Short mmCIF file of C-alpha atoms (C1' of nucleotides) in Angstrom, two decimals:
data_model
loop_
_atom_site.label_atom_id
_atom_site.label_comp_id
_atom_site.label_asym_id
_atom_site.label_seq_id
_atom_site.Cartn_x
_atom_site.Cartn_y
_atom_site.Cartn_z
CA MET A 1 63.43 179.79 209.80
CA ALA A 2 66.24 179.62 212.26
CA ALA A 3 68.45 182.52 213.04
CA SER A 4 71.81 182.72 211.39
CA ASP A 5 74.79 182.90 213.66
CA ASN A 6 74.51 185.72 216.22
CA LEU A 7 71.29 186.95 214.68
CA LEU A 8 68.40 185.88 216.80
CA VAL A 9 64.69 185.94 216.09
CA LYS A 10 63.48 189.21 217.51
CA GLY A 11 60.09 188.52 218.91
CA CYS A 12 57.74 185.63 219.56
CA ARG A 13 55.20 186.98 217.09
CA ASN A 14 57.56 186.41 214.23
CA CYS A 15 59.00 183.16 215.43
CA GLN A 16 58.53 180.39 212.94
CA GLN A 17 59.47 177.73 215.46
CA GLN A 18 56.40 178.21 217.59
CA SER A 19 55.02 175.33 219.53
CA THR A 20 51.41 174.71 218.59
CA CYS A 21 50.28 175.72 222.09
CA PHE A 22 51.46 179.28 221.38
CA ASN A 23 48.84 179.46 218.63
CA ILE A 24 46.25 179.89 221.35
CA LEU A 25 47.84 183.13 222.46
CA ILE A 26 46.73 186.48 221.06
CA PRO A 27 49.47 188.74 219.74
CA GLU A 28 49.53 190.83 222.92
CA GLU A 29 50.16 187.69 224.95
CA LEU A 30 52.98 186.71 222.63
CA ASP A 31 54.44 190.18 223.09
CA PHE A 32 54.18 189.75 226.84
CA ILE A 33 56.27 186.59 226.60
CA SER A 34 58.74 188.33 224.31
CA GLN A 35 59.28 190.99 226.92
CA HIS A 36 60.02 188.36 229.54
CA LYS A 37 62.26 186.01 227.71
CA GLU A 38 65.91 185.75 226.86
CA GLN A 39 67.06 183.97 223.78
CA ILE A 40 70.42 182.28 224.08
CA ILE A 41 72.63 180.14 221.91
CA PHE A 42 74.02 177.04 223.58
CA GLN A 43 76.91 175.19 222.04
CA LYS A 44 77.05 171.43 221.81
CA GLY A 45 77.86 169.94 225.19
CA GLU A 46 76.69 172.91 227.23
CA ASN A 47 74.09 172.52 229.97
CA ILE A 48 70.93 174.48 229.49
CA CYS A 49 69.76 173.60 232.95
CA LYS A 50 71.27 171.80 235.89
CA GLN A 51 69.47 169.49 238.28
CA GLY A 52 69.16 171.12 241.67
CA ALA A 53 69.80 174.65 240.44
CA PHE A 54 67.20 177.34 241.06
CA ALA A 55 64.47 177.07 238.48
CA ASN A 56 63.79 180.57 237.20
CA TYR A 57 62.86 179.68 233.63
CA VAL A 58 60.95 177.35 231.46
CA MET A 59 63.10 176.67 228.43
CA TYR A 60 61.79 176.56 224.88
CA VAL A 61 64.06 174.94 222.30
CA ALA A 62 63.63 177.10 219.23
CA GLU A 63 66.20 175.17 217.29
CA GLY A 64 68.48 172.24 217.99
CA LEU A 65 68.49 169.02 219.98
CA VAL A 66 68.67 168.79 223.76
CA LYS A 67 68.98 165.76 226.02
CA THR A 68 67.34 165.74 229.44
CA TYR A 69 68.61 163.43 232.15
CA LEU A 70 68.50 162.59 235.82
CA GLU A 71 71.67 162.57 237.84
CA THR A 72 71.71 159.99 240.60
CA ALA A 73 73.53 160.06 243.92
CA ASN A 74 75.91 157.33 242.85
CA GLU A 75 77.06 159.31 239.80
CA LYS A 76 74.88 157.49 237.32
CA THR A 77 72.85 159.09 234.61
CA ILE A 78 69.35 158.27 233.50
CA ASN A 79 68.48 159.75 230.14
CA LEU A 80 64.88 160.89 229.97
CA ARG A 81 64.29 162.20 226.47
CA ILE A 82 65.70 164.01 223.48
CA VAL A 83 64.01 167.35 223.03
CA LYS A 84 63.77 168.69 219.51
CA ASP A 85 63.00 172.17 218.28
CA SER A 86 59.63 173.63 219.19
CA GLU A 87 59.55 171.71 222.44
CA PHE A 88 59.89 172.71 226.08
CA VAL A 89 62.26 171.79 228.87
CA GLY A 90 61.82 172.44 232.56
CA PHE A 91 58.07 172.39 233.14
CA SER A 92 58.32 170.14 236.13
CA SER A 93 59.70 173.02 238.15
CA LEU A 94 57.21 175.64 236.98
CA CYS A 95 54.83 175.21 239.91
CA GLY A 96 56.77 172.76 242.00
CA THR A 97 59.87 173.08 244.09
CA LYS A 98 62.19 175.89 243.30
CA ASN A 99 64.84 173.68 241.73
CA TYR A 100 65.20 171.92 238.43
CA ASN A 101 64.35 168.23 238.74
CA TYR A 102 66.66 167.21 235.97
CA SER A 103 69.53 168.45 233.86
CA ALA A 104 69.56 169.21 230.15
CA VAL A 105 72.49 169.33 227.77
CA SER A 106 72.62 170.64 224.24
CA LEU A 107 73.49 167.92 221.73
CA THR A 108 73.83 170.40 218.87
CA ARG A 109 74.29 174.12 218.73
CA SER A 110 70.86 175.21 219.96
CA ILE A 111 68.78 178.34 220.19
CA VAL A 112 66.87 178.31 223.45
CA CYS A 113 64.36 180.83 224.77
CA LEU A 114 64.39 181.19 228.54
CA LEU A 115 60.86 182.09 229.58
CA ASP A 116 60.61 183.71 232.98
CA ASN A 117 58.59 181.45 235.30
CA GLU A 118 56.63 184.20 237.04
CA SER A 119 55.55 185.80 233.78
CA PHE A 120 54.68 182.47 232.32
CA LYS A 121 52.50 181.68 235.33
CA GLN A 122 50.76 185.03 234.97
CA LEU A 123 49.90 184.13 231.44
CA LEU A 124 48.60 180.73 232.51
CA MET A 125 46.31 182.38 235.04
CA LYS A 126 44.97 184.77 232.41
CA ASN A 127 44.46 182.31 229.60
CA GLY A 128 42.69 179.17 230.76
CA GLN A 129 42.79 177.55 227.35
CA PHE A 130 46.52 178.01 227.22
CA SER A 131 46.93 176.50 230.66
CA VAL A 132 44.94 173.45 229.65
CA GLU A 133 47.24 173.06 226.66
CA ILE A 134 50.24 173.19 228.98
CA MET A 135 48.60 170.56 231.16
CA ARG A 136 48.45 168.40 228.08
CA LEU A 137 52.22 168.55 228.02
CA TYR A 138 52.38 167.52 231.67
CA CYS A 139 50.13 164.57 230.93
CA ARG A 140 52.20 163.46 227.95
CA ASN A 141 55.37 163.69 229.93
CA GLU A 142 53.86 161.68 232.76
CA GLU A 143 52.85 158.95 230.32
CA HIS A 144 56.38 158.87 229.01
CA ILE A 145 57.87 158.52 232.48
CA TYR A 146 55.45 155.77 233.47
CA LYS A 147 56.43 153.87 230.35
CA LYS A 148 60.07 154.25 231.28
CA LEU A 149 59.39 153.18 234.87
CA LYS A 150 57.72 150.01 233.65
CA SER A 151 60.61 149.29 231.35
CA ILE A 152 63.35 149.83 233.89
CA GLY A 153 61.41 148.39 236.80
CA TYR A 154 60.73 144.96 235.44
CA LYS A 155 62.13 144.27 232.00
CA TYR A 156 65.34 142.41 231.33
CA MET A 157 68.10 144.23 229.47
CA LEU A 158 67.02 143.19 225.98
CA GLY A 159 63.47 144.47 226.48
CA ARG A 160 64.76 147.75 227.81
CA LEU A 161 67.16 148.18 224.92
CA ALA A 162 64.34 147.39 222.51
CA ASP A 163 62.31 150.18 224.15
CA THR A 164 65.21 152.57 223.72
CA LEU A 165 65.71 151.66 220.07
CA LEU A 166 62.00 152.12 219.36
CA TYR A 167 62.18 155.51 221.02
CA LEU A 168 65.31 156.71 219.26
CA CYS A 169 64.19 155.41 215.87
CA ASN A 170 60.66 156.76 216.03
CA PRO A 171 59.48 158.78 213.00
CA GLY A 172 59.46 161.97 215.07
CA PHE A 173 63.26 161.93 214.86
CA ASP A 174 63.44 161.07 211.15
CA ALA A 175 64.46 164.59 210.20
CA TYR A 176 67.42 164.41 212.57
CA ASP A 177 70.50 162.30 212.42
CA ILE A 178 70.04 161.36 216.05
CA PHE A 179 72.83 158.82 216.31
CA LYS A 180 75.36 161.38 215.16
CA TYR A 181 74.87 163.13 218.48
CA ILE A 182 74.65 160.27 220.95
CA ASN A 183 77.16 157.60 221.81
CA ARG A 184 76.87 154.05 223.13
CA LYS A 185 76.90 155.22 226.73
CA ASP A 186 74.05 157.62 225.99
CA ILE A 187 72.03 154.73 224.57
CA ALA A 188 72.90 152.61 227.61
CA ASP A 189 71.76 155.40 229.93
CA PHE A 190 68.30 155.45 228.35
CA SER A 191 67.94 151.85 229.46
CA CYS A 192 69.84 151.88 232.77
CA ILE A 193 72.17 149.15 231.64
CA SER A 194 75.94 149.21 231.34
CA LYS A 195 77.72 150.40 228.21
CA GLU A 196 79.36 147.01 227.68
CA SER A 197 76.06 145.12 227.97
CA THR A 198 74.48 147.56 225.53
CA ILE A 199 77.19 147.02 222.96
CA LYS A 200 76.99 143.25 223.35
CA LEU A 201 73.23 143.25 222.84
CA LEU A 202 73.47 145.60 219.86
CA THR A 203 75.97 143.23 218.29
CA ASP A 204 73.65 140.29 218.92
CA LEU A 205 70.72 142.13 217.36
CA SER A 206 72.87 142.99 214.38
CA LEU A 207 73.96 139.37 213.96
CA ASN A 208 70.28 138.39 214.09
CA ASN A 209 69.48 140.91 211.32
CA MET A 210 67.07 142.81 213.55
CA ILE A 211 69.12 145.99 213.33
CA LYS A 212 71.90 147.32 211.18
CA LEU A 213 74.91 149.01 212.69
CA ASN A 214 76.66 151.61 210.56
CA GLY A 215 79.29 153.35 212.62
CA PRO A 216 77.35 155.24 215.32
CA ARG A 217 74.12 154.91 213.35
CA ILE A 218 71.54 152.25 214.11
CA GLU A 219 68.77 151.23 211.78
CA ILE A 220 65.94 148.92 212.75
CA LEU A 221 65.49 146.21 210.10
CA ASP A 222 62.87 144.12 211.86
CA LYS A 223 60.53 146.50 213.64
CA PRO A 224 57.92 143.87 214.59
CA GLY A 225 60.75 141.78 216.00
CA ILE A 226 62.05 144.66 218.11
CA GLN A 227 58.52 145.47 219.23
CA ASN A 228 58.11 141.87 220.27
CA LEU A 229 61.29 142.03 222.35
CA SER A 230 59.95 145.17 223.94
CA ILE A 231 56.69 143.48 224.85
CA LYS A 232 58.27 140.29 226.15
CA GLY A 233 60.80 142.19 228.22
CA MET B 1 33.61 164.80 259.03
CA ALA B 2 33.17 161.74 256.95
CA ALA B 3 29.81 160.35 256.01
CA SER B 4 28.42 157.50 258.01
CA ASP B 5 27.59 154.34 256.16
CA ASN B 6 25.30 155.01 253.20
CA LEU B 7 25.00 158.68 254.08
CA LEU B 8 27.17 160.66 251.74
CA VAL B 9 28.20 164.27 251.91
CA LYS B 10 25.67 166.12 249.81
CA GLY B 11 27.60 168.86 248.11
CA CYS B 12 31.12 170.11 247.66
CA ARG B 13 30.32 173.35 249.51
CA ASN B 14 29.74 171.44 252.72
CA CYS B 15 32.53 168.92 252.28
CA GLN B 16 34.98 169.01 255.13
CA GLN B 17 37.50 166.91 253.29
CA GLN B 18 38.27 169.56 250.73
CA SER B 19 41.67 169.68 249.19
CA THR B 20 43.26 173.08 249.72
CA CYS B 21 43.12 173.81 246.01
CA PHE B 22 39.31 173.84 246.21
CA ASN B 23 39.61 176.86 248.51
CA ILE B 24 40.36 178.93 245.44
CA LEU B 25 36.96 178.18 243.98
CA ILE B 26 34.00 180.44 244.61
CA PRO B 27 30.84 178.75 245.85
CA GLU B 28 29.25 178.73 242.39
CA GLU B 29 32.26 176.87 241.05
CA LEU B 30 32.01 174.34 243.87
CA ASP B 31 28.33 173.90 242.99
CA PHE B 32 29.31 173.34 239.37
CA ILE B 33 31.58 170.51 240.43
CA SER B 34 28.88 169.11 242.71
CA GLN B 35 26.56 168.90 239.76
CA HIS B 36 29.13 166.97 237.77
CA LYS B 37 30.38 164.51 240.26
CA GLU B 38 29.39 161.15 241.60
CA GLN B 39 30.30 160.09 245.09
CA ILE B 40 30.86 156.39 245.50
CA ILE B 41 31.88 154.06 248.28
CA PHE B 42 34.58 151.58 247.39
CA GLN B 43 35.21 148.59 249.56
CA LYS B 44 38.67 147.39 250.48
CA GLY B 45 40.25 145.59 247.55
CA GLU B 46 38.08 147.22 244.90
CA ASN B 47 39.62 149.06 241.97
CA ILE B 48 38.71 152.69 241.68
CA CYS B 49 40.35 152.91 238.30
CA LYS B 50 41.94 150.45 235.94
CA GLN B 51 44.98 151.05 233.77
CA GLY B 52 43.97 151.18 230.13
CA ALA B 53 40.30 151.84 230.81
CA PHE B 54 38.69 154.95 229.40
CA ALA B 55 39.46 157.92 231.61
CA ASN B 56 36.24 159.79 232.16
CA TYR B 57 36.89 161.03 235.67
CA VAL B 58 39.42 162.54 237.94
CA MET B 59 39.00 160.86 241.30
CA TYR B 60 39.06 162.68 244.60
CA VAL B 61 39.54 160.55 247.72
CA ALA B 62 37.27 162.13 250.28
CA GLU B 63 38.01 159.47 252.84
CA GLY B 64 40.14 156.38 252.97
CA LEU B 65 43.42 155.05 251.57
CA VAL B 66 44.05 154.17 247.95
CA LYS B 67 47.09 152.57 246.32
CA THR B 68 48.05 153.52 242.78
CA TYR B 69 50.17 151.16 240.73
CA LEU B 70 51.47 150.38 237.27
CA GLU B 71 50.75 147.03 235.68
CA THR B 72 53.50 145.74 233.46
CA ALA B 73 53.31 143.45 230.47
CA ASN B 74 54.98 140.62 232.32
CA GLU B 75 52.36 140.66 235.09
CA LYS B 76 54.45 142.62 237.52
CA THR B 77 53.23 145.50 239.62
CA ILE B 78 54.96 148.74 240.38
CA ASN B 79 53.41 150.56 243.30
CA LEU B 80 53.45 154.31 242.80
CA ARG B 81 51.98 155.87 245.91
CA ILE B 82 49.46 155.62 248.69
CA VAL B 83 46.80 158.25 248.32
CA LYS B 84 45.17 159.49 251.50
CA ASP B 85 41.98 161.44 251.99
CA SER B 86 41.77 164.88 250.41
CA GLU B 87 44.03 163.83 247.56
CA PHE B 88 43.43 163.16 243.88
CA VAL B 89 43.90 160.15 241.61
CA GLY B 90 43.88 160.10 237.85
CA PHE B 91 45.20 163.51 236.81
CA SER B 92 47.62 162.09 234.31
CA SER B 93 44.72 161.28 232.01
CA LEU B 94 42.90 164.59 232.36
CA CYS B 95 44.44 166.18 229.28
CA GLY B 96 46.38 163.27 227.93
CA THR B 97 45.40 160.09 226.20
CA LYS B 98 41.90 158.85 226.79
CA ASN B 99 42.95 155.99 229.07
CA TYR B 100 44.06 155.73 232.64
CA ASN B 101 47.84 155.39 232.87
CA TYR B 102 47.73 153.43 236.06
CA SER B 103 45.38 151.47 238.28
CA ALA B 104 44.20 152.32 241.78
CA VAL B 105 42.84 150.02 244.44
CA SER B 106 41.13 150.90 247.67
CA LEU B 107 43.08 149.72 250.71
CA THR B 108 40.30 150.62 253.12
CA ARG B 109 36.63 151.32 252.66
CA SER B 110 36.84 154.64 250.82
CA ILE B 111 34.59 157.47 249.79
CA VAL B 112 35.63 158.69 246.37
CA CYS B 113 34.22 161.55 244.32
CA LEU B 114 34.34 160.96 240.57
CA LEU B 115 34.74 164.35 238.94
CA ASP B 116 33.74 164.45 235.31
CA ASN B 117 36.78 165.28 233.17
CA GLU B 118 35.06 167.62 230.74
CA SER B 119 33.45 169.68 233.50
CA PHE B 120 36.69 169.79 235.38
CA LYS B 121 38.50 171.08 232.32
CA GLN B 122 35.86 173.76 231.82
CA LEU B 123 36.52 174.93 235.35
CA LEU B 124 40.26 174.97 234.73
CA MET B 125 39.75 177.15 231.67
CA LYS B 126 37.59 179.58 233.62
CA ASN B 127 39.71 179.84 236.74
CA GLY B 128 43.36 180.36 235.94
CA GLN B 129 44.41 180.41 239.56
CA PHE B 130 42.79 177.06 240.09
CA SER B 131 44.54 175.62 237.05
CA VAL B 132 47.91 176.80 238.33
CA GLU B 133 47.14 175.05 241.61
CA ILE B 134 46.37 171.86 239.70
CA MET B 135 49.65 172.24 237.82
CA ARG B 136 51.33 172.30 241.19
CA LEU B 137 49.97 168.79 241.72
CA TYR B 138 51.37 167.69 238.37
CA CYS B 139 54.76 169.08 239.32
CA ARG B 140 54.77 167.37 242.70
CA ASN B 141 53.80 164.08 241.13
CA GLU B 142 56.53 164.41 238.52
CA GLU B 143 59.10 165.01 241.24
CA HIS B 144 57.90 161.90 243.01
CA ILE B 145 58.21 159.78 239.88
CA TYR B 146 61.68 161.09 239.08
CA LYS B 147 62.77 160.16 242.57
CA LYS B 148 61.37 156.68 242.07
CA LEU B 149 63.05 156.38 238.67
CA LYS B 150 66.41 157.25 240.20
CA SER B 151 65.88 154.72 242.93
CA ILE B 152 64.82 151.86 240.71
CA GLY B 153 67.17 152.73 237.88
CA TYR B 154 70.42 152.64 239.72
CA LYS B 155 70.21 151.73 243.37
CA TYR B 156 70.87 148.29 244.78
CA MET B 157 68.03 146.53 246.60
CA LEU B 158 68.90 147.86 250.05
CA GLY B 159 68.89 151.47 248.88
CA ARG B 160 65.57 150.98 247.19
CA LEU B 161 64.05 149.35 250.24
CA ALA B 162 65.37 152.20 252.37
CA ASP B 163 63.60 154.64 250.02
CA THR B 164 60.39 152.68 250.40
CA LEU B 165 60.62 152.59 254.18
CA LEU B 166 61.27 156.34 254.32
CA TYR B 167 58.24 156.87 252.12
CA LEU B 168 55.89 154.58 254.04
CA CYS B 169 57.04 155.83 257.43
CA ASN B 170 56.91 159.54 256.58
CA PRO B 171 54.99 161.75 259.02
CA GLY B 172 52.28 162.33 256.45
CA PHE B 173 51.08 158.80 257.13
CA ASP B 174 51.35 159.01 260.93
CA ALA B 175 47.59 159.26 261.36
CA TYR B 176 47.12 156.02 259.47
CA ASP B 177 48.09 152.52 260.38
CA ILE B 178 49.61 152.05 256.96
CA PHE B 179 51.13 148.64 257.52
CA LYS B 180 47.78 147.20 258.49
CA TYR B 181 46.73 147.59 254.90
CA ILE B 182 49.80 146.52 252.97
CA ASN B 183 51.65 143.25 252.94
CA ARG B 184 55.24 142.27 252.23
CA LYS B 185 54.59 141.95 248.50
CA ASP B 186 53.15 145.46 248.44
CA ILE B 187 56.31 146.74 250.06
CA ALA B 188 58.41 144.78 247.57
CA ASP B 189 56.44 146.26 244.69
CA PHE B 190 57.28 149.81 245.78
CA SER B 191 60.92 148.90 245.28
CA CYS B 192 60.70 146.54 242.27
CA ILE B 193 62.41 143.76 244.16
CA SER B 194 61.13 140.29 244.91
CA LYS B 195 59.05 139.51 247.99
CA GLU B 196 61.67 137.05 249.28
CA SER B 197 64.52 139.55 248.94
CA THR B 198 62.40 142.18 250.67
CA ILE B 199 61.73 139.92 253.64
CA LYS B 200 65.39 138.96 253.89
CA LEU B 201 66.50 142.59 253.88
CA LEU B 202 63.85 143.57 256.41
CA THR B 203 65.10 140.80 258.68
CA ASP B 204 68.68 142.03 258.29
CA LEU B 205 67.67 145.59 259.11
CA SER B 206 65.81 144.32 262.13
CA LEU B 207 68.82 142.33 263.33
CA ASN B 208 70.92 145.49 262.89
CA ASN B 209 68.44 147.43 265.05
CA MET B 210 67.70 149.86 262.26
CA ILE B 211 64.03 148.90 262.18
CA LYS B 212 61.63 147.06 264.41
CA LEU B 213 59.28 144.45 263.01
CA ASN B 214 56.01 143.91 264.86
CA GLY B 215 53.78 141.62 262.84
CA PRO B 216 52.98 143.53 259.65
CA ARG B 217 54.08 146.79 261.21
CA ILE B 218 57.48 148.32 260.63
CA GLU B 219 59.00 151.03 262.74
CA ILE B 220 62.19 152.86 261.83
CA LEU B 221 64.55 152.96 264.81
CA ASP B 222 67.56 154.52 263.13
CA LYS B 223 66.28 157.11 260.68
CA PRO B 224 69.68 158.62 259.87
CA GLY B 225 70.94 155.12 259.21
CA ILE B 226 68.10 154.35 256.84
CA GLN B 227 68.59 157.72 255.15
CA ASN B 228 72.24 156.87 254.70
CA LEU B 229 71.34 153.55 253.07
CA SER B 230 69.01 155.45 250.77
CA ILE B 231 71.74 157.87 249.76
CA LYS B 232 74.40 155.23 249.26
CA GLY B 233 72.03 153.03 247.25
"C1'" DT C 1 99.36 164.07 208.47
"C1'" DG C 2 100.62 162.24 212.79
"C1'" DC C 3 99.85 161.84 217.55
"C1'" DA C 4 96.97 161.86 221.55
"C1'" DT C 5 92.60 161.07 223.32
"C1'" DT C 6 88.20 158.98 223.38
"C1'" DA C 7 84.97 155.54 222.01
"C1'" DT C 8 83.91 150.90 220.69
"C1'" DG C 9 83.96 146.22 221.33
"C1'" DT C 10 85.32 141.64 223.53
"C1'" DG C 11 85.76 137.79 226.77
"C1'" DA C 12 86.38 136.27 231.40
"C1'" DT C 13 85.05 136.83 236.02
"C1'" DA C 14 82.58 138.82 239.98
"C1'" DT C 15 78.50 140.59 242.00
"C1'" DT C 16 73.69 141.17 242.58
"C1'" DA C 17 69.16 139.54 242.59
"C1'" DG C 18 65.48 136.14 241.60
"C1'" DT C 19 63.50 131.62 241.97
"C1'" DC C 20 62.32 127.44 244.09
"C1'" DA C 21 60.62 124.40 247.49
"C1'" DC C 22 58.86 124.25 251.59
"C1'" DA C 23 58.33 124.95 256.82
"C1'" DA C 24 56.31 127.95 260.15
"C1'" DT C 25 53.04 131.34 261.37
"C1'" DA C 26 48.94 134.12 260.99
"C1'" DA C 27 44.43 135.01 259.40
"C1'" DA C 28 40.01 133.69 257.76
"C1'" DA C 29 36.19 130.68 257.46
"C1'" DC C 30 33.16 127.41 259.31
"C1'" DG D 1 37.88 125.76 268.57
"C1'" DT D 2 39.27 123.55 264.41
"C1'" DT D 3 40.28 123.48 259.71
"C1'" DT D 4 41.61 125.74 255.69
"C1'" DT D 5 43.89 129.28 253.32
"C1'" DA D 6 47.13 132.89 252.96
"C1'" DT D 7 51.27 135.06 254.29
"C1'" DT D 8 55.78 135.13 256.11
"C1'" DG D 9 60.23 133.60 256.28
"C1'" DT D 10 64.35 130.58 255.09
"C1'" DG D 11 68.21 128.45 252.67
"C1'" DA D 12 70.01 126.57 248.54
"C1'" DC D 13 70.49 127.23 243.90
"C1'" DT D 14 70.07 129.63 239.37
"C1'" DA D 15 69.87 133.56 236.38
"C1'" DA D 16 70.88 138.17 235.11
"C1'" DT D 17 73.95 141.87 234.90
"C1'" DA D 18 78.10 144.55 236.03
"C1'" DT D 19 82.90 144.99 236.11
"C1'" DC D 20 87.46 144.50 234.63
"C1'" DA D 21 91.31 144.59 231.61
"C1'" DC D 22 92.56 145.49 227.39
"C1'" DA D 23 92.75 145.47 222.10
"C1'" DT D 24 91.05 147.98 218.22
"C1'" DA D 25 88.95 151.82 215.85
"C1'" DA D 26 87.49 156.51 215.44
"C1'" DT D 27 87.87 161.35 216.46
"C1'" DG D 28 90.06 165.65 217.52
"C1'" DC D 29 93.86 168.68 217.58
"C1'" DA D 30 98.18 170.77 216.40
#
DNA sequence: TGCATTATGTGATATTAGTCACAATAAAAC
DNA sequence: GTTTTATTGTGACTAATATCACATAATGCA
């Protein structure tokens, strides 16, 4: 159960938004994390971490939706993923360089736990099973990025947009009204194509009855068709 | 000291090509790995792992050069990195899906230790410090991929090629004659641009005295200039 | 509710990059 | 050393995508 306004969940033991990897921890270990975390409310549009800033925390999204993205030198944005509650942000800096590799912005009002890096590492050293679970998250994220690299590296616009639609419309997001929080430029930035091209292709797909446009919302009508576009690139 | 032909290093304790993270292990732990590894010689051109194949091993390059790459649906190749001796290949499948996320091919005759995944994971669970060291490798790799994603996502060809040249000519490769083992298409595939465009741009850079072409070898003459091209994209 | 601001959407044009065909050069095989 | 094969390199042409300018629609604020 999420906290009501200004009333935060007190301790990790009682948190009902626990990531499954926390299940491995014994209560004392959860208490240890509690003592080394800060729980903060971020409003929609606020950054919860900034690329290049010192990375002192791993962030755990207790409630809300967060978008992670890369900022490029020529002022472009590459959207990486939408993080939902019970998921982490900022692992890539846990044992790496001292700076965040990407930025994250809150798409809704969000409750985020900032977990101190040093304490978190101590826990990882103590609990091998827990650290292997965290590695699982690294591996999943790496898979995700490779998929994105393949898409952006060598697919034409339509294939990339198909990938983005399949991602944004996947069942994992069913409980959220994702499109309420992202605009056409956001969608474009998942695919590294321009906003205008994105809108043109969305219109084409709509005219071909492969998707349905309803204001900001997008519904896939012909999933095999979209999957085929994704494959063909 | 590397093994002579057909005479492999017997055990991990005596290996002189150890990665620094192995230093954390006590001799018994090194013996444990020895008992669960196979050391194999790969000839130039041979695959040491294949994208999509079952991932049973983490691979440790004791000696030689290995290229890792993504294979895309439309028969394109995205080169990820060149792995030199004392480095690992195949971590992204250690705790993830059961398949290798990318392929790797030996650029030289290479000695590779195949470390059984399950045994490796047991060791990670037992030695927290070791697992944090391995996480460091995950973090470094993730940084590398994000950098590549930014390059390919939004830089023009020249900026991407500059990134590739900076990567291939970095001091870490000084001891190797890298360009002896990779051709123009390989270089192109680091940047996701066509072989013809790559050759044209290399010729332009040569005419501008920013690089020197000497057969397959490329030498950067104007490093700040190339860095500037990389930044400007 | 009305106004100002932002987002969406469109069509024409410009820019960037890939492809094609093939000549020249280098490397490998005999 | 010669022949065959592979790679490099070139120029013309084609394809893919971005940009631009602006009209229309939606959202936010007072």
